[in-house]
């Protein structure tokens, strides 16, 4: 979509003011459900602060019309067999990998992250598309369950599409957390009403274009653009299930609005994720892993680590190794792989990072690496930062920073580390590093988090898409990924068939009398209560389930 142009210079580089071909932009804009009343909005490139694109905006009336179109398309899509719906996802997989250069450009230009971090999004979606493309039909198939009367009560659980799924996607991983939630809905037989974040709409529109090119029926995914209080709230009012990724504060508002309509929700909210380094680690290996866990995606990653707890037995060499590796990270911007860490996405994110660091330093924290705003590299570029001695009352100690800042603390034992990790209202993700996999797994089982990676930062758990990924406490509820995430976008129906009610007939003649619950329950209550009690006791002795 744009050439591989290297570092953008706002003084001399035309990409600083024009990064999309006009025809490309018009094609993407046509996919927005909008009307003249909504006006337009211009969003800006984080690398330069220059205008990136102006797109039409939606009104609540546009959202309602888009929801009706999605619902009409969904009725046809639900009739398509699950195996055929799954084939769409496999085509998405192939097209995404072949067109990755275009979307890598878009993700970087809208979000500001380094190219390697942008590629994580491509790989993540490809893994999920492959998994669901191969496994979704089995996940969605009717399930046999034990019946009330063994041999006579046949029970099946069926999974219907819920209808229209609302996806309110964030700006920090605009491809992963758009297609990552859209694809399961399509596999389940649902339509999608998608509202991407105003900072990263182009990536979402590109994703819808990809779906269409892969063979998605027209109208099945509707895109609306606009702010959260107006357009985002209207999405909640017109869907049958809502998937929301964002802050805890906004998640509470979204959940309350959805509850008024009794609409189920999947919420991935904030986190203050912790990483524990036990006393038996290889310090260099653990430090390398911690750098990836803390600063991937410029620290603007829901599951990145912001708190480091290090056993005092290895604290000094680990801190030195971590600081050295952090200072060695290449910070910069450009449509290539020359930078390890890119830019923050907005002035708001930069202000939050600066405030958290300055607040921690005023309380006595020390800078081991970073702590510097780099406007020479870009308006929102901030060096990866390691702090030690962050006080309990510092904002960086309790609040989510959502930037390239991590606070290191020393602990005297595994028990102290577990208590410190769990001392948070959040419970999204955690990481444990130990020289013993068994010890690491045992520690992980004690942590209050929706997912824990042992001897890895976050990719091991997040990339294992057959397993659910969700939060606890203030980090939300529900989960994406796995069978659990897919079935959350369906409505279950239990069908119980009672056999024997009309007896057994051969050649039109009854050879066995009617049997079953009707016969049992038609007699005197004293008789059938005694009979049922005897059966219940026998079932307990026989361990029937």
PDB file of N, CA, C and O in Angstrom, residues 128 132 139 165-167 177 180-185 188 241-245 264-269 303 427-428 449-451 461-462 464-473 475-490:
ATOM      1  N   UNK A 128      -4.846 -18.004  14.761  1.00  0.00           N
ATOM      2  CA  UNK A 128      -6.246 -18.161  15.153  1.00  0.00           C
ATOM      3  C   UNK A 128      -7.107 -18.607  13.972  1.00  0.00           C
ATOM      4  O   UNK A 128      -7.969 -19.482  14.122  1.00  0.00           O
ATOM      5  N   UNK A 132      -9.266 -22.089  14.097  1.00  0.00           N
ATOM      6  CA  UNK A 132     -10.717 -22.133  13.974  1.00  0.00           C
ATOM      7  C   UNK A 132     -11.145 -22.736  12.647  1.00  0.00           C
ATOM      8  O   UNK A 132     -12.164 -23.430  12.564  1.00  0.00           O
ATOM      9  N   UNK A 139     -15.956 -27.962  17.406  1.00  0.00           N
ATOM     10  CA  UNK A 139     -16.395 -27.231  18.592  1.00  0.00           C
ATOM     11  C   UNK A 139     -17.899 -26.973  18.568  1.00  0.00           C
ATOM     12  O   UNK A 139     -18.569 -26.969  19.608  1.00  0.00           O
ATOM     13  N   UNK A 165     -23.057  -9.956  16.682  1.00  0.00           N
ATOM     14  CA  UNK A 165     -22.053  -9.745  17.720  1.00  0.00           C
ATOM     15  C   UNK A 165     -21.463  -8.352  17.542  1.00  0.00           C
ATOM     16  O   UNK A 165     -21.011  -7.987  16.447  1.00  0.00           O
ATOM     17  N   UNK A 166     -21.471  -7.562  18.600  1.00  0.00           N
ATOM     18  CA  UNK A 166     -20.803  -6.266  18.575  1.00  0.00           C
ATOM     19  C   UNK A 166     -19.356  -6.424  18.990  1.00  0.00           C
ATOM     20  O   UNK A 166     -19.057  -7.069  19.995  1.00  0.00           O
ATOM     21  N   UNK A 167     -18.447  -5.853  18.214  1.00  0.00           N
ATOM     22  CA  UNK A 167     -17.020  -5.865  18.538  1.00  0.00           C
ATOM     23  C   UNK A 167     -16.561  -4.419  18.654  1.00  0.00           C
ATOM     24  O   UNK A 167     -16.587  -3.672  17.666  1.00  0.00           O
ATOM     25  N   UNK A 177      -6.930  -7.544  17.579  1.00  0.00           N
ATOM     26  CA  UNK A 177      -8.136  -7.426  18.386  1.00  0.00           C
ATOM     27  C   UNK A 177      -9.330  -6.948  17.569  1.00  0.00           C
ATOM     28  O   UNK A 177     -10.387  -6.666  18.132  1.00  0.00           O
ATOM     29  N   UNK A 180      -9.260 -10.867  15.432  1.00  0.00           N
ATOM     30  CA  UNK A 180      -9.251 -11.877  16.484  1.00  0.00           C
ATOM     31  C   UNK A 180     -10.597 -12.078  17.136  1.00  0.00           C
ATOM     32  O   UNK A 180     -10.868 -13.150  17.701  1.00  0.00           O
ATOM     33  N   UNK A 181     -11.476 -11.072  17.081  1.00  0.00           N
ATOM     34  CA  UNK A 181     -12.830 -11.217  17.615  1.00  0.00           C
ATOM     35  C   UNK A 181     -13.866 -11.401  16.510  1.00  0.00           C
ATOM     36  O   UNK A 181     -14.922 -12.005  16.742  1.00  0.00           O
ATOM     37  N   UNK A 182     -13.589 -10.892  15.323  1.00  0.00           N
ATOM     38  CA  UNK A 182     -14.522 -11.060  14.211  1.00  0.00           C
ATOM     39  C   UNK A 182     -14.538 -12.504  13.715  1.00  0.00           C
ATOM     40  O   UNK A 182     -15.605 -13.073  13.443  1.00  0.00           O
ATOM     41  N   UNK A 183     -13.377 -13.123  13.586  1.00  0.00           N
ATOM     42  CA  UNK A 183     -13.300 -14.474  13.020  1.00  0.00           C
ATOM     43  C   UNK A 183     -14.095 -15.502  13.831  1.00  0.00           C
ATOM     44  O   UNK A 183     -14.820 -16.317  13.250  1.00  0.00           O
ATOM     45  N   UNK A 184     -13.995 -15.550  15.166  1.00  0.00           N
ATOM     46  CA  UNK A 184     -14.825 -16.505  15.906  1.00  0.00           C
ATOM     47  C   UNK A 184     -16.322 -16.272  15.700  1.00  0.00           C
ATOM     48  O   UNK A 184     -17.097 -17.230  15.623  1.00  0.00           O
ATOM     49  N   UNK A 185     -16.717 -15.012  15.615  1.00  0.00           N
ATOM     50  CA  UNK A 185     -18.140 -14.732  15.392  1.00  0.00           C
ATOM     51  C   UNK A 185     -18.588 -15.277  14.040  1.00  0.00           C
ATOM     52  O   UNK A 185     -19.666 -15.892  13.933  1.00  0.00           O
ATOM     53  N   UNK A 188     -18.935 -18.986  14.158  1.00  0.00           N
ATOM     54  CA  UNK A 188     -20.119 -19.410  14.909  1.00  0.00           C
ATOM     55  C   UNK A 188     -21.407 -19.223  14.128  1.00  0.00           C
ATOM     56  O   UNK A 188     -22.457 -19.726  14.544  1.00  0.00           O
ATOM     57  N   UNK A 241     -24.637  -9.966  21.548  1.00  0.00           N
ATOM     58  CA  UNK A 241     -23.488 -10.260  22.408  1.00  0.00           C
ATOM     59  C   UNK A 241     -22.475  -9.179  22.108  1.00  0.00           C
ATOM     60  O   UNK A 241     -22.296  -8.792  20.951  1.00  0.00           O
ATOM     61  N   UNK A 242     -21.787  -8.698  23.140  1.00  0.00           N
ATOM     62  CA  UNK A 242     -20.792  -7.649  22.950  1.00  0.00           C
ATOM     63  C   UNK A 242     -19.420  -8.134  23.382  1.00  0.00           C
ATOM     64  O   UNK A 242     -19.262  -8.679  24.476  1.00  0.00           O
ATOM     65  N   UNK A 243     -18.420  -7.922  22.518  1.00  0.00           N
ATOM     66  CA  UNK A 243     -17.019  -8.183  22.855  1.00  0.00           C
ATOM     67  C   UNK A 243     -16.329  -6.829  22.936  1.00  0.00           C
ATOM     68  O   UNK A 243     -16.244  -6.099  21.939  1.00  0.00           O
ATOM     69  N   UNK A 244     -15.846  -6.496  24.116  1.00  0.00           N
ATOM     70  CA  UNK A 244     -15.234  -5.184  24.347  1.00  0.00           C
ATOM     71  C   UNK A 244     -13.835  -5.362  24.905  1.00  0.00           C
ATOM     72  O   UNK A 244     -13.621  -6.139  25.845  1.00  0.00           O
ATOM     73  N   UNK A 245     -12.881  -4.619  24.355  1.00  0.00           N
ATOM     74  CA  UNK A 245     -11.524  -4.570  24.884  1.00  0.00           C
ATOM     75  C   UNK A 245     -11.184  -3.116  25.155  1.00  0.00           C
ATOM     76  O   UNK A 245     -11.266  -2.270  24.251  1.00  0.00           O
ATOM     77  N   UNK A 264     -25.324 -10.520  26.921  1.00  0.00           N
ATOM     78  CA  UNK A 264     -24.077 -11.042  27.475  1.00  0.00           C
ATOM     79  C   UNK A 264     -22.866 -10.316  26.894  1.00  0.00           C
ATOM     80  O   UNK A 264     -22.906  -9.816  25.757  1.00  0.00           O
ATOM     81  N   UNK A 265     -21.804 -10.255  27.658  1.00  0.00           N
ATOM     82  CA  UNK A 265     -20.603  -9.544  27.248  1.00  0.00           C
ATOM     83  C   UNK A 265     -19.354 -10.383  27.494  1.00  0.00           C
ATOM     84  O   UNK A 265     -19.313 -11.214  28.397  1.00  0.00           O
ATOM     85  N   UNK A 266     -18.360 -10.131  26.668  1.00  0.00           N
ATOM     86  CA  UNK A 266     -17.002 -10.615  26.897  1.00  0.00           C
ATOM     87  C   UNK A 266     -16.135  -9.374  27.044  1.00  0.00           C
ATOM     88  O   UNK A 266     -16.037  -8.568  26.108  1.00  0.00           O
ATOM     89  N   UNK A 267     -15.516  -9.197  28.207  1.00  0.00           N
ATOM     90  CA  UNK A 267     -14.784  -7.972  28.506  1.00  0.00           C
ATOM     91  C   UNK A 267     -13.337  -8.296  28.839  1.00  0.00           C
ATOM     92  O   UNK A 267     -13.059  -9.014  29.799  1.00  0.00           O
ATOM     93  N   UNK A 268     -12.418  -7.763  28.024  1.00  0.00           N
ATOM     94  CA  UNK A 268     -11.001  -7.782  28.419  1.00  0.00           C
ATOM     95  C   UNK A 268     -10.624  -6.361  28.770  1.00  0.00           C
ATOM     96  O   UNK A 268     -10.595  -5.469  27.914  1.00  0.00           O
ATOM     97  N   UNK A 269     -10.301  -6.144  30.049  1.00  0.00           N
ATOM     98  CA  UNK A 269     -10.100  -4.804  30.565  1.00  0.00           C
ATOM     99  C   UNK A 269      -8.644  -4.599  30.982  1.00  0.00           C
ATOM    100  O   UNK A 269      -7.753  -5.230  30.445  1.00  0.00           O
ATOM    101  N   UNK A 303      -1.261  -7.679  27.873  1.00  0.00           N
ATOM    102  CA  UNK A 303      -0.649  -8.725  28.695  1.00  0.00           C
ATOM    103  C   UNK A 303       0.839  -8.485  28.944  1.00  0.00           C
ATOM    104  O   UNK A 303       1.543  -9.374  29.409  1.00  0.00           O
ATOM    105  N   UNK A 427      -6.276  -8.965  37.335  1.00  0.00           N
ATOM    106  CA  UNK A 427      -5.891 -10.376  37.257  1.00  0.00           C
ATOM    107  C   UNK A 427      -5.909 -10.864  35.827  1.00  0.00           C
ATOM    108  O   UNK A 427      -6.582 -11.852  35.517  1.00  0.00           O
ATOM    109  N   UNK A 428      -5.180 -10.165  34.960  1.00  0.00           N
ATOM    110  CA  UNK A 428      -5.204 -10.535  33.548  1.00  0.00           C
ATOM    111  C   UNK A 428      -4.140 -11.583  33.223  1.00  0.00           C
ATOM    112  O   UNK A 428      -4.454 -12.686  32.779  1.00  0.00           O
ATOM    113  N   UNK A 449      -4.656 -14.987  38.203  1.00  0.00           N
ATOM    114  CA  UNK A 449      -4.593 -14.392  36.870  1.00  0.00           C
ATOM    115  C   UNK A 449      -5.295 -15.318  35.892  1.00  0.00           C
ATOM    116  O   UNK A 449      -5.333 -16.533  36.079  1.00  0.00           O
ATOM    117  N   UNK A 450      -5.841 -14.721  34.839  1.00  0.00           N
ATOM    118  CA  UNK A 450      -6.523 -15.531  33.840  1.00  0.00           C
ATOM    119  C   UNK A 450      -5.587 -16.381  33.023  1.00  0.00           C
ATOM    120  O   UNK A 450      -5.986 -17.424  32.493  1.00  0.00           O
ATOM    121  N   UNK A 451      -4.333 -15.966  32.899  1.00  0.00           N
ATOM    122  CA  UNK A 451      -3.328 -16.764  32.196  1.00  0.00           C
ATOM    123  C   UNK A 451      -1.970 -16.499  32.819  1.00  0.00           C
ATOM    124  O   UNK A 451      -1.703 -15.407  33.335  1.00  0.00           O
ATOM    125  N   UNK A 461       1.268 -18.299  26.261  1.00  0.00           N
ATOM    126  CA  UNK A 461      -0.140 -18.462  26.623  1.00  0.00           C
ATOM    127  C   UNK A 461      -1.050 -17.826  25.585  1.00  0.00           C
ATOM    128  O   UNK A 461      -2.038 -18.429  25.155  1.00  0.00           O
ATOM    129  N   UNK A 462      -0.751 -16.610  25.155  1.00  0.00           N
ATOM    130  CA  UNK A 462      -1.620 -15.939  24.187  1.00  0.00           C
ATOM    131  C   UNK A 462      -1.664 -16.702  22.871  1.00  0.00           C
ATOM    132  O   UNK A 462      -2.720 -16.842  22.253  1.00  0.00           O
ATOM    133  N   UNK A 464      -1.321 -19.832  22.343  1.00  0.00           N
ATOM    134  CA  UNK A 464      -1.939 -21.159  22.459  1.00  0.00           C
ATOM    135  C   UNK A 464      -3.444 -20.983  22.344  1.00  0.00           C
ATOM    136  O   UNK A 464      -4.192 -21.044  23.337  1.00  0.00           O
ATOM    137  N   UNK A 465      -3.903 -20.771  21.107  1.00  0.00           N
ATOM    138  CA  UNK A 465      -5.275 -20.297  20.883  1.00  0.00           C
ATOM    139  C   UNK A 465      -6.330 -21.372  21.126  1.00  0.00           C
ATOM    140  O   UNK A 465      -7.524 -21.078  21.067  1.00  0.00           O
ATOM    141  N   UNK A 466      -5.940 -22.605  21.395  1.00  0.00           N
ATOM    142  CA  UNK A 466      -6.923 -23.618  21.777  1.00  0.00           C
ATOM    143  C   UNK A 466      -7.364 -23.450  23.225  1.00  0.00           C
ATOM    144  O   UNK A 466      -8.356 -24.053  23.643  1.00  0.00           O
ATOM    145  N   UNK A 467      -6.641 -22.615  23.998  1.00  0.00           N
ATOM    146  CA  UNK A 467      -6.951 -22.398  25.408  1.00  0.00           C
ATOM    147  C   UNK A 467      -7.564 -21.018  25.591  1.00  0.00           C
ATOM    148  O   UNK A 467      -7.208 -20.075  24.885  1.00  0.00           O
ATOM    149  N   UNK A 468      -8.480 -20.868  26.553  1.00  0.00           N
ATOM    150  CA  UNK A 468      -9.124 -19.564  26.756  1.00  0.00           C
ATOM    151  C   UNK A 468      -8.157 -18.531  27.304  1.00  0.00           C
ATOM    152  O   UNK A 468      -7.230 -18.852  28.051  1.00  0.00           O
ATOM    153  N   UNK A 469      -8.395 -17.282  26.939  1.00  0.00           N
ATOM    154  CA  UNK A 469      -7.591 -16.156  27.395  1.00  0.00           C
ATOM    155  C   UNK A 469      -8.543 -15.094  27.926  1.00  0.00           C
ATOM    156  O   UNK A 469      -9.323 -14.517  27.173  1.00  0.00           O
ATOM    157  N   UNK A 470      -8.493 -14.847  29.232  1.00  0.00           N
ATOM    158  CA  UNK A 470      -9.386 -13.861  29.823  1.00  0.00           C
ATOM    159  C   UNK A 470      -8.834 -13.339  31.128  1.00  0.00           C
ATOM    160  O   UNK A 470      -7.719 -13.691  31.534  1.00  0.00           O
ATOM    161  N   UNK A 471      -9.598 -12.498  31.786  1.00  0.00           N
ATOM    162  CA  UNK A 471      -9.124 -11.875  33.011  1.00  0.00           C
ATOM    163  C   UNK A 471      -9.979 -12.205  34.212  1.00  0.00           C
ATOM    164  O   UNK A 471     -11.063 -12.780  34.103  1.00  0.00           O
ATOM    165  N   UNK A 472      -9.471 -11.805  35.366  1.00  0.00           N
ATOM    166  CA  UNK A 472     -10.198 -11.930  36.626  1.00  0.00           C
ATOM    167  C   UNK A 472     -10.251 -10.566  37.297  1.00  0.00           C
ATOM    168  O   UNK A 472      -9.455  -9.680  37.002  1.00  0.00           O
ATOM    169  N   UNK A 473     -11.160 -10.412  38.218  1.00  0.00           N
ATOM    170  CA  UNK A 473     -11.255  -9.159  38.953  1.00  0.00           C
ATOM    171  C   UNK A 473     -11.517  -7.991  38.024  1.00  0.00           C
ATOM    172  O   UNK A 473     -12.362  -8.044  37.129  1.00  0.00           O
ATOM    173  N   UNK A 475      -9.910  -7.014  35.657  1.00  0.00           N
ATOM    174  CA  UNK A 475      -9.442  -7.257  34.290  1.00  0.00           C
ATOM    175  C   UNK A 475     -10.523  -7.840  33.394  1.00  0.00           C
ATOM    176  O   UNK A 475     -10.248  -8.180  32.241  1.00  0.00           O
ATOM    177  N   UNK A 476     -11.734  -7.979  33.909  1.00  0.00           N
ATOM    178  CA  UNK A 476     -12.833  -8.365  33.038  1.00  0.00           C
ATOM    179  C   UNK A 476     -13.372  -9.750  33.316  1.00  0.00           C
ATOM    180  O   UNK A 476     -13.033 -10.394  34.309  1.00  0.00           O
ATOM    181  N   UNK A 477     -14.232 -10.207  32.393  1.00  0.00           N
ATOM    182  CA  UNK A 477     -14.801 -11.556  32.488  1.00  0.00           C
ATOM    183  C   UNK A 477     -15.012 -12.115  31.099  1.00  0.00           C
ATOM    184  O   UNK A 477     -14.978 -11.400  30.104  1.00  0.00           O
ATOM    185  N   UNK A 478     -15.244 -13.430  31.074  1.00  0.00           N
ATOM    186  CA  UNK A 478     -15.342 -14.102  29.785  1.00  0.00           C
ATOM    187  C   UNK A 478     -13.953 -14.313  29.212  1.00  0.00           C
ATOM    188  O   UNK A 478     -12.936 -13.947  29.822  1.00  0.00           O
ATOM    189  N   UNK A 479     -13.899 -14.918  28.044  1.00  0.00           N
ATOM    190  CA  UNK A 479     -12.601 -15.210  27.444  1.00  0.00           C
ATOM    191  C   UNK A 479     -12.731 -15.260  25.938  1.00  0.00           C
ATOM    192  O   UNK A 479     -13.773 -15.625  25.390  1.00  0.00           O
ATOM    193  N   UNK A 480     -11.658 -14.882  25.280  1.00  0.00           N
ATOM    194  CA  UNK A 480     -11.529 -15.155  23.856  1.00  0.00           C
ATOM    195  C   UNK A 480     -10.616 -16.370  23.714  1.00  0.00           C
ATOM    196  O   UNK A 480      -9.959 -16.793  24.656  1.00  0.00           O
ATOM    197  N   UNK A 481     -10.584 -16.928  22.531  1.00  0.00           N
ATOM    198  CA  UNK A 481      -9.768 -18.102  22.192  1.00  0.00           C
ATOM    199  C   UNK A 481     -10.420 -19.392  22.704  1.00  0.00           C
ATOM    200  O   UNK A 481     -11.235 -19.402  23.625  1.00  0.00           O
ATOM    201  N   UNK A 482     -10.002 -20.480  22.090  1.00  0.00           N
ATOM    202  CA  UNK A 482     -10.424 -21.800  22.520  1.00  0.00           C
ATOM    203  C   UNK A 482     -11.896 -22.079  22.255  1.00  0.00           C
ATOM    204  O   UNK A 482     -12.646 -21.254  21.725  1.00  0.00           O
ATOM    205  N   UNK A 483     -12.288 -23.260  22.651  1.00  0.00           N
ATOM    206  CA  UNK A 483     -13.685 -23.658  22.529  1.00  0.00           C
ATOM    207  C   UNK A 483     -14.583 -22.731  23.338  1.00  0.00           C
ATOM    208  O   UNK A 483     -15.687 -22.383  22.920  1.00  0.00           O
ATOM    209  N   UNK A 484     -14.060 -22.309  24.505  1.00  0.00           N
ATOM    210  CA  UNK A 484     -14.857 -21.457  25.380  1.00  0.00           C
ATOM    211  C   UNK A 484     -15.176 -20.122  24.713  1.00  0.00           C
ATOM    212  O   UNK A 484     -16.307 -19.630  24.786  1.00  0.00           O
ATOM    213  N   UNK A 485     -14.164 -19.526  24.074  1.00  0.00           N
ATOM    214  CA  UNK A 485     -14.393 -18.249  23.422  1.00  0.00           C
ATOM    215  C   UNK A 485     -15.362 -18.351  22.262  1.00  0.00           C
ATOM    216  O   UNK A 485     -16.179 -17.451  22.037  1.00  0.00           O
ATOM    217  N   UNK A 486     -15.287 -19.445  21.506  1.00  0.00           N
ATOM    218  CA  UNK A 486     -16.189 -19.625  20.370  1.00  0.00           C
ATOM    219  C   UNK A 486     -17.624 -19.865  20.844  1.00  0.00           C
ATOM    220  O   UNK A 486     -18.570 -19.242  20.347  1.00  0.00           O
ATOM    221  N   UNK A 487     -17.793 -20.750  21.806  1.00  0.00           N
ATOM    222  CA  UNK A 487     -19.150 -21.081  22.260  1.00  0.00           C
ATOM    223  C   UNK A 487     -19.809 -19.928  23.004  1.00  0.00           C
ATOM    224  O   UNK A 487     -21.041 -19.884  23.109  1.00  0.00           O
ATOM    225  N   UNK A 488     -19.021 -18.980  23.497  1.00  0.00           N
ATOM    226  CA  UNK A 488     -19.622 -17.796  24.119  1.00  0.00           C
ATOM    227  C   UNK A 488     -20.434 -16.992  23.117  1.00  0.00           C
ATOM    228  O   UNK A 488     -21.339 -16.237  23.505  1.00  0.00           O
ATOM    229  N   UNK A 489     -20.139 -17.162  21.827  1.00  0.00           N
ATOM    230  CA  UNK A 489     -20.843 -16.434  20.771  1.00  0.00           C
ATOM    231  C   UNK A 489     -21.980 -17.256  20.192  1.00  0.00           C
ATOM    232  O   UNK A 489     -22.463 -16.991  19.087  1.00  0.00           O
ATOM    233  N   UNK A 490     -22.414 -18.263  20.927  1.00  0.00           N
ATOM    234  CA  UNK A 490     -23.540 -19.094  20.528  1.00  0.00           C
ATOM    235  C   UNK A 490     -24.557 -19.161  21.666  1.00  0.00           C
ATOM    236  O   UNK A 490     -24.271 -18.772  22.807  1.00  0.00           O
TER     237      UNK A 490
END
